[in-house]
PDB file of C-alpha atoms in Angstrom:
ATOM      1  CA  GLN A   2       7.062  16.467   9.045  1.00 95.00           C
ATOM      2  CA  VAL A   3       7.311  12.898  10.086  1.00 97.00           C
ATOM      3  CA  GLN A   4       6.365  12.672  13.872  1.00 98.00           C
ATOM      4  CA  LEU A   5       4.447  10.859  16.528  1.00 98.00           C
ATOM      5  CA  VAL A   6       2.561  13.059  18.783  1.00 98.00           C
ATOM      6  CA  GLN A   7       1.388  11.868  21.972  1.00 98.00           C
ATOM      7  CA  SER A   8      -1.405  12.783  24.456  1.00 98.00           C
ATOM      8  CA  GLY A   9      -0.588  14.831  27.650  1.00 97.00           C
ATOM      9  CA  ALA A  10       0.347  13.778  31.204  1.00 98.00           C
ATOM     10  CA  GLU A  11      -2.090  11.806  33.088  1.00 97.00           C
ATOM     11  CA  MET A  12      -2.603  11.088  36.755  1.00 98.00           C
ATOM     12  CA  ARG A  13      -4.834   8.025  37.990  1.00 97.00           C
ATOM     13  CA  LYS A  14      -5.657   6.433  41.136  1.00 98.00           C
ATOM     14  CA  PRO A  15      -4.868   2.863  41.854  1.00 98.00           C
ATOM     15  CA  GLY A  16      -7.430   0.413  40.107  1.00 97.00           C
ATOM     16  CA  ALA A  17      -8.186   2.952  37.442  1.00 98.00           C
ATOM     17  CA  SER A  18      -7.393   2.708  33.721  1.00 98.00           C
ATOM     18  CA  VAL A  19      -5.652   5.094  31.293  1.00 98.00           C
ATOM     19  CA  LYS A  20      -5.692   5.529  27.546  1.00 98.00           C
ATOM     20  CA  VAL A  21      -2.711   7.282  25.768  1.00 98.00           C
ATOM     21  CA  SER A  22      -2.904   8.374  22.164  1.00 98.00           C
ATOM     22  CA  CYS A  23      -0.183   8.476  19.480  1.00 98.00           C
ATOM     23  CA  LYS A  24      -0.907  10.494  16.483  1.00 98.00           C
ATOM     24  CA  ALA A  25       1.190   9.884  13.467  1.00 98.00           C
ATOM     25  CA  SER A  26       1.781  12.435  10.681  1.00 98.00           C
ATOM     26  CA  GLY A  27       4.207  12.762   7.561  1.00 97.00           C
ATOM     27  CA  TYR A  28       4.149   9.202   6.607  1.00 97.00           C
ATOM     28  CA  SER A  29       1.585   6.451   5.778  1.00 97.00           C
ATOM     29  CA  PHE A  30       0.344   5.295   9.082  1.00 97.00           C
ATOM     30  CA  SER A  31      -0.909   1.944   7.972  1.00 96.00           C
ATOM     31  CA  ASP A  32       2.501   0.686   6.682  1.00 96.00           C
ATOM     32  CA  TYR A  33       4.470   0.705   9.948  1.00 96.00           C
ATOM     33  CA  PHE A  34       3.934  -1.263  13.160  1.00 97.00           C
ATOM     34  CA  ILE A  35       3.508   1.023  16.384  1.00 97.00           C
ATOM     35  CA  HIS A  36       5.201  -0.128  19.455  1.00 98.00           C
ATOM     36  CA  TRP A  37       4.512   0.926  22.977  1.00 98.00           C
ATOM     37  CA  VAL A  38       7.493   1.232  25.434  1.00 98.00           C
ATOM     38  CA  ARG A  39       7.589   2.501  28.983  1.00 98.00           C
ATOM     39  CA  GLN A  40      10.150   3.775  31.378  1.00 98.00           C
ATOM     40  CA  ALA A  41       9.658   3.794  35.058  1.00 98.00           C
ATOM     41  CA  PRO A  42      11.559   6.579  36.953  1.00 97.00           C
ATOM     42  CA  GLY A  43      15.205   5.948  36.920  1.00 96.00           C
ATOM     43  CA  GLN A  44      14.697   2.579  35.266  1.00 97.00           C
ATOM     44  CA  GLY A  45      15.393   1.154  31.810  1.00 97.00           C
ATOM     45  CA  LEU A  46      13.087   0.856  28.820  1.00 97.00           C
ATOM     46  CA  GLU A  47      10.484  -1.872  28.902  1.00 97.00           C
ATOM     47  CA  TRP A  48       8.612  -3.251  25.753  1.00 96.00           C
ATOM     48  CA  MET A  49       4.965  -3.579  26.273  1.00 97.00           C
ATOM     49  CA  GLY A  50       3.555  -4.489  22.896  1.00 96.00           C
ATOM     50  CA  ARG A  51       2.856  -3.547  19.255  1.00 97.00           C
ATOM     51  CA  ILE A  52      -0.019  -3.060  16.796  1.00 97.00           C
ATOM     52  CA  ASN A  53      -0.232  -3.405  13.173  1.00 96.00           C
ATOM     53  CA  PRO A  54      -2.025  -0.264  12.045  1.00 96.00           C
ATOM     54  CA  ARG A  55      -3.242  -1.914   8.809  1.00 96.00           C
ATOM     55  CA  SER A  56      -4.811  -5.022  10.286  1.00 96.00           C
ATOM     56  CA  GLY A  57      -5.235  -4.021  14.028  1.00 97.00           C
ATOM     57  CA  GLY A  58      -3.427  -7.183  14.964  1.00 96.00           C
ATOM     58  CA  THR A  59      -1.527  -7.015  18.345  1.00 96.00           C
ATOM     59  CA  ASN A  60       1.328  -8.631  20.145  1.00 95.00           C
ATOM     60  CA  HIS A  61       1.752  -8.186  23.867  1.00 94.00           C
ATOM     61  CA  ALA A  62       4.703  -8.820  26.393  1.00 94.00           C
ATOM     62  CA  LEU A  63       3.544 -11.496  28.618  1.00 92.00           C
ATOM     63  CA  LYS A  64       3.500  -9.352  31.737  1.00 93.00           C
ATOM     64  CA  PHE A  65       0.751  -7.078  30.281  1.00 93.00           C
ATOM     65  CA  GLN A  66      -1.496  -9.881  28.891  1.00 88.00           C
ATOM     66  CA  GLY A  67      -4.999  -9.122  30.010  1.00 93.00           C
ATOM     67  CA  ARG A  68      -4.298  -5.723  31.225  1.00 97.00           C
ATOM     68  CA  LEU A  69      -3.148  -3.907  27.979  1.00 98.00           C
ATOM     69  CA  THR A  70      -5.290  -3.089  24.997  1.00 98.00           C
ATOM     70  CA  MET A  71      -3.844  -1.487  21.887  1.00 98.00           C
ATOM     71  CA  THR A  72      -6.070  -0.142  19.094  1.00 98.00           C
ATOM     72  CA  ARG A  73      -5.939   2.253  16.342  1.00 98.00           C
ATOM     73  CA  ASP A  74      -8.090   4.607  14.229  1.00 98.00           C
ATOM     74  CA  THR A  75      -6.650   4.554  10.817  1.00 98.00           C
ATOM     75  CA  SER A  76      -9.128   7.502   9.731  1.00 98.00           C
ATOM     76  CA  ILE A  77      -7.081   9.899  12.055  1.00 98.00           C
ATOM     77  CA  SER A  78      -3.685   8.068  11.804  1.00 98.00           C
ATOM     78  CA  THR A  79      -3.754   7.614  15.672  1.00 98.00           C
ATOM     79  CA  ALA A  80      -2.756   4.578  17.868  1.00 98.00           C
ATOM     80  CA  TYR A  81      -4.016   3.968  21.423  1.00 98.00           C
ATOM     81  CA  MET A  82      -2.661   2.269  24.434  1.00 98.00           C
ATOM     82  CA  GLU A  83      -5.080   1.352  27.162  1.00 98.00           C
ATOM     83  CA  LEU A  84      -3.831   0.032  30.576  1.00 98.00           C
ATOM     84  CA  ASN A  85      -6.128  -0.964  33.210  1.00 97.00           C
ATOM     85  CA  ARG A  86      -5.905  -2.107  36.872  1.00 97.00           C
ATOM     86  CA  LEU A  87      -3.262   0.381  37.497  1.00 98.00           C
ATOM     87  CA  THR A  88      -0.968   0.316  40.499  1.00 97.00           C
ATOM     88  CA  SER A  89       1.911   2.440  41.558  1.00 97.00           C
ATOM     89  CA  ASP A  90       4.298   0.246  39.622  1.00 97.00           C
ATOM     90  CA  ASP A  91       2.804   1.586  36.374  1.00 98.00           C
ATOM     91  CA  THR A  92       3.962   4.995  37.166  1.00 98.00           C
ATOM     92  CA  ALA A  93       6.317   5.639  34.138  1.00 98.00           C
ATOM     93  CA  VAL A  94       6.739   7.634  30.864  1.00 98.00           C
ATOM     94  CA  TYR A  95       4.952   5.761  28.049  1.00 98.00           C
ATOM     95  CA  TYR A  96       6.383   6.037  24.587  1.00 98.00           C
ATOM     96  CA  CYS A  97       5.006   5.082  21.228  1.00 98.00           C
ATOM     97  CA  ALA A  98       7.688   4.261  18.651  1.00 98.00           C
ATOM     98  CA  ARG A  99       7.528   3.294  14.974  1.00 97.00           C
ATOM     99  CA  ASP A 100       9.220   0.489  13.307  1.00 94.00           C
ATOM    100  CA  LEU A 101      12.215   1.409  11.091  1.00 91.00           C
ATOM    101  CA  SER A 102      10.775  -0.160   8.016  1.00 87.00           C
ATOM    102  CA  SER A 103       7.459  -1.489   6.888  1.00 84.00           C
ATOM    103  CA  GLY A 104       6.681  -4.972   7.406  1.00 76.00           C
ATOM    104  CA  TRP A 105       8.505  -6.755  10.129  1.00 75.00           C
ATOM    105  CA  ASP A 106      11.428  -4.838  11.797  1.00 85.00           C
ATOM    106  CA  TRP A 107      11.458  -4.499  15.671  1.00 91.00           C
ATOM    107  CA  GLN A 108      13.832  -1.594  15.450  1.00 95.00           C
ATOM    108  CA  PHE A 109      12.454   1.833  16.197  1.00 96.00           C
ATOM    109  CA  ASP A 110      13.528   4.950  14.300  1.00 95.00           C
ATOM    110  CA  LEU A 111      10.684   7.346  15.391  1.00 97.00           C
ATOM    111  CA  TRP A 112       9.728   8.083  18.824  1.00 98.00           C
ATOM    112  CA  GLY A 113       6.761  10.077  20.321  1.00 98.00           C
ATOM    113  CA  ARG A 114       8.045  12.508  23.226  1.00 98.00           C
ATOM    114  CA  GLY A 115       6.549  10.401  25.752  1.00 98.00           C
ATOM    115  CA  THR A 116       3.360  10.644  28.113  1.00 98.00           C
ATOM    116  CA  LEU A 117       4.082  10.779  31.877  1.00 98.00           C
ATOM    117  CA  MET A 118       1.472   8.590  33.724  1.00 98.00           C
ATOM    118  CA  THR A 119       1.474   8.709  37.609  1.00 98.00           C
ATOM    119  CA  VAL A 120      -0.521   6.329  39.532  1.00 98.00           C
ATOM    120  CA  SER A 121      -1.134   7.661  43.116  1.00 96.00           C
ATOM    121  CA  SER A 122      -3.864   7.589  45.649  1.00 95.00           C
TER     122      SER A 122
ATOM    123  CA  GLN B  20      10.504 -11.392  31.378  1.00 49.00           C
ATOM    124  CA  SER B  21      13.994 -11.842  30.118  1.00 66.00           C
ATOM    125  CA  VAL B  22      16.333  -9.054  29.380  1.00 86.00           C
ATOM    126  CA  LEU B  23      19.691  -8.550  27.687  1.00 96.00           C
ATOM    127  CA  THR B  24      22.531  -7.989  29.951  1.00 97.00           C
ATOM    128  CA  GLN B  25      24.755  -4.907  29.767  1.00 98.00           C
ATOM    129  CA  PRO B  26      27.352  -3.520  32.092  1.00 98.00           C
ATOM    130  CA  ALA B  27      25.585  -0.777  34.401  1.00 97.00           C
ATOM    131  CA  SER B  28      28.143   1.836  33.753  1.00 98.00           C
ATOM    132  CA  MET B  29      31.293   2.588  31.804  1.00 98.00           C
ATOM    133  CA  SER B  30      33.396   5.580  31.624  1.00 97.00           C
ATOM    134  CA  GLY B  31      36.249   6.823  29.481  1.00 97.00           C
ATOM    135  CA  SER B  32      38.358   9.938  28.865  1.00 97.00           C
ATOM    136  CA  PRO B  33      37.668  12.317  25.981  1.00 97.00           C
ATOM    137  CA  GLY B  34      39.321  10.736  22.859  1.00 97.00           C
ATOM    138  CA  GLN B  35      39.226   7.234  24.045  1.00 97.00           C
ATOM    139  CA  ALA B  36      37.159   4.386  22.878  1.00 98.00           C
ATOM    140  CA  ILE B  37      34.927   2.159  24.901  1.00 98.00           C
ATOM    141  CA  THR B  38      32.946  -1.056  24.068  1.00 98.00           C
ATOM    142  CA  ILE B  39      29.491  -1.781  25.695  1.00 98.00           C
ATOM    143  CA  SER B  40      28.599  -5.274  25.607  1.00 98.00           C
ATOM    144  CA  CYS B  41      24.988  -6.797  25.347  1.00 98.00           C
ATOM    145  CA  THR B  42      24.564 -10.393  26.206  1.00 97.00           C
ATOM    146  CA  GLY B  43      21.554 -12.338  25.213  1.00 96.00           C
ATOM    147  CA  THR B  44      20.808 -16.036  24.118  1.00 94.00           C
ATOM    148  CA  SER B  45      20.539 -18.167  21.067  1.00 92.00           C
ATOM    149  CA  SER B  46      17.002 -17.180  20.808  1.00 92.00           C
ATOM    150  CA  ASP B  47      17.525 -13.507  20.362  1.00 93.00           C
ATOM    151  CA  ILE B  48      20.867 -11.926  19.564  1.00 95.00           C
ATOM    152  CA  GLY B  49      22.256 -15.337  18.665  1.00 94.00           C
ATOM    153  CA  ASP B  50      19.877 -16.068  16.040  1.00 92.00           C
ATOM    154  CA  TYR B  51      18.802 -12.644  14.540  1.00 92.00           C
ATOM    155  CA  ASN B  52      20.190  -9.593  13.251  1.00 92.00           C
ATOM    156  CA  TYR B  53      17.252  -7.367  14.458  1.00 91.00           C
ATOM    157  CA  VAL B  54      19.746  -5.906  17.068  1.00 95.00           C
ATOM    158  CA  SER B  55      19.695  -2.229  17.646  1.00 97.00           C
ATOM    159  CA  TRP B  56      21.072   0.320  20.004  1.00 98.00           C
ATOM    160  CA  TYR B  57      19.635   3.384  21.577  1.00 98.00           C
ATOM    161  CA  GLN B  58      21.089   6.522  23.040  1.00 98.00           C
ATOM    162  CA  GLN B  59      19.106   8.416  25.679  1.00 98.00           C
ATOM    163  CA  HIS B  60      20.203  11.559  27.275  1.00 98.00           C
ATOM    164  CA  PRO B  61      18.684  12.554  30.646  1.00 96.00           C
ATOM    165  CA  GLY B  62      15.101  13.485  30.299  1.00 96.00           C
ATOM    166  CA  LYS B  63      15.132  12.899  26.553  1.00 98.00           C
ATOM    167  CA  VAL B  64      13.565  10.483  24.156  1.00 98.00           C
ATOM    168  CA  PRO B  65      15.762   7.465  23.112  1.00 98.00           C
ATOM    169  CA  LYS B  66      17.322   7.712  19.725  1.00 98.00           C
ATOM    170  CA  LEU B  67      18.245   4.960  17.410  1.00 98.00           C
ATOM    171  CA  ILE B  68      21.941   4.818  16.675  1.00 98.00           C
ATOM    172  CA  LEU B  69      22.453   1.508  15.273  1.00 97.00           C
ATOM    173  CA  TYR B  70      20.154  -1.100  13.619  1.00 96.00           C
ATOM    174  CA  ASP B  71      20.771  -4.472  12.057  1.00 95.00           C
ATOM    175  CA  VAL B  72      23.687  -4.922  14.410  1.00 96.00           C
ATOM    176  CA  SER B  73      25.870  -2.401  12.684  1.00 97.00           C
ATOM    177  CA  VAL B  74      24.056  -0.045  10.438  1.00 96.00           C
ATOM    178  CA  ARG B  75      24.078   3.649  11.484  1.00 97.00           C
ATOM    179  CA  PRO B  76      20.878   5.834  10.480  1.00 95.00           C
ATOM    180  CA  SER B  77      21.605   8.937   8.468  1.00 95.00           C
ATOM    181  CA  GLY B  78      22.920  11.519  10.693  1.00 96.00           C
ATOM    182  CA  VAL B  79      24.492   9.355  13.304  1.00 98.00           C
ATOM    183  CA  SER B  80      28.352   9.901  13.971  1.00 97.00           C
ATOM    184  CA  ASN B  81      30.549   7.159  12.529  1.00 97.00           C
ATOM    185  CA  ARG B  82      32.211   7.116  15.893  1.00 98.00           C
ATOM    186  CA  PHE B  83      29.413   4.725  16.689  1.00 98.00           C
ATOM    187  CA  SER B  84      29.948   1.115  15.468  1.00 98.00           C
ATOM    188  CA  GLY B  85      28.364  -2.245  16.187  1.00 98.00           C
ATOM    189  CA  SER B  86      29.235  -5.925  15.942  1.00 97.00           C
ATOM    190  CA  LYS B  87      27.986  -9.332  17.046  1.00 97.00           C
ATOM    191  CA  SER B  88      29.492 -12.621  18.027  1.00 97.00           C
ATOM    192  CA  GLY B  89      27.405 -15.471  19.083  1.00 96.00           C
ATOM    193  CA  ASN B  90      24.901 -14.319  21.708  1.00 96.00           C
ATOM    194  CA  THR B  91      26.685 -11.056  22.423  1.00 97.00           C
ATOM    195  CA  ALA B  92      26.415  -7.713  20.557  1.00 98.00           C
ATOM    196  CA  SER B  93      28.612  -4.836  21.038  1.00 98.00           C
ATOM    197  CA  LEU B  94      28.583  -1.031  20.640  1.00 98.00           C
ATOM    198  CA  THR B  95      31.888   0.734  20.288  1.00 98.00           C
ATOM    199  CA  ILE B  96      32.045   4.524  20.813  1.00 98.00           C
ATOM    200  CA  SER B  97      35.322   5.787  19.569  1.00 98.00           C
ATOM    201  CA  GLY B  98      36.833   9.141  20.127  1.00 97.00           C
ATOM    202  CA  LEU B  99      34.584   9.795  23.269  1.00 98.00           C
ATOM    203  CA  GLN B 100      33.111  13.224  23.498  1.00 98.00           C
ATOM    204  CA  ALA B 101      31.345  14.913  26.369  1.00 97.00           C
ATOM    205  CA  GLU B 102      28.055  14.839  24.308  1.00 97.00           C
ATOM    206  CA  ASP B 103      28.375  10.996  24.292  1.00 98.00           C
ATOM    207  CA  GLU B 104      27.491  11.082  28.101  1.00 98.00           C
ATOM    208  CA  ALA B 105      23.964   9.215  28.162  1.00 98.00           C
ATOM    209  CA  ASP B 106      22.389   5.877  28.660  1.00 98.00           C
ATOM    210  CA  TYR B 107      22.680   3.251  25.935  1.00 98.00           C
ATOM    211  CA  TYR B 108      20.227   0.329  25.433  1.00 98.00           C
ATOM    212  CA  CYS B 109      20.406  -2.613  23.213  1.00 98.00           C
ATOM    213  CA  SER B 110      17.528  -4.488  22.021  1.00 97.00           C
ATOM    214  CA  SER B 111      16.556  -7.565  19.988  1.00 96.00           C
ATOM    215  CA  TYR B 112      13.790  -9.582  18.618  1.00 94.00           C
ATOM    216  CA  SER B 113      13.376 -12.825  20.516  1.00 91.00           C
ATOM    217  CA  SER B 114      11.837 -16.039  19.139  1.00 91.00           C
ATOM    218  CA  THR B 115      10.505 -17.007  22.457  1.00 89.00           C
ATOM    219  CA  SER B 116       7.080 -15.850  23.861  1.00 87.00           C
ATOM    220  CA  THR B 117       8.964 -12.753  25.078  1.00 88.00           C
ATOM    221  CA  LEU B 118       9.039 -11.591  21.483  1.00 91.00           C
ATOM    222  CA  PHE B 119      11.149  -8.461  22.153  1.00 94.00           C
ATOM    223  CA  VAL B 120      13.756  -7.586  24.824  1.00 95.00           C
ATOM    224  CA  PHE B 121      15.777  -4.349  25.819  1.00 97.00           C
ATOM    225  CA  GLY B 122      19.200  -4.575  27.492  1.00 98.00           C
ATOM    226  CA  THR B 123      19.577  -3.474  31.078  1.00 97.00           C
ATOM    227  CA  GLY B 124      21.119  -0.131  29.907  1.00 98.00           C
ATOM    228  CA  THR B 125      24.599   1.324  30.454  1.00 98.00           C
ATOM    229  CA  GLU B 126      25.290   4.725  31.748  1.00 98.00           C
ATOM    230  CA  VAL B 127      28.277   6.208  29.996  1.00 98.00           C
ATOM    231  CA  SER B 128      30.389   8.826  31.620  1.00 98.00           C
ATOM    232  CA  VAL B 129      33.093  10.858  29.776  1.00 97.00           C
TER     233      VAL B 129
END
């Protein structure tokens, strides 16, 4: 079954870091970019960045530069998103999503179920 | 960070058609066909309903159609049904340092 399975809900204090995982199954993990998208409560979708699972190369949205780290472990078909220096504004559901086609696409046909991350003192 | 502009909300009666606009710039929608639309029901995961401006993924109803003119993309939902009540987001690649943008989202009521 083609799917992305994300890690469970997290709670952090301001200033802390969080690392969310996204395990792919049912397809060749290295062939499709993985993107990270978040959605704050009652808000719209916000693109954070993407990783090329084959090369490990990444692209970040400008607002997350210096705070966001995306990595992957091809041996277990898993992508990771680490966000540090958390504030309450980072409270959101974090999704991983796969490109529609291999190569260069920027359109997402497969989504994880989301990881709720709450930042509160 | 720039975004694509959509109407905040739209409504229609069952059976009617509505068209949701998504306005960008010449650096995103105007210059690329990597325009897609997502449907999101409350508490659910976004679902791809159109890609490459107007292509429906397998299994998506043909009541959803898309087009583009200049810097504006449009999603038309024909024959509105109660199940179409959801939030809809457009998105596009951008050649600027932004790289990728989502629309502001449109809440559709039936």
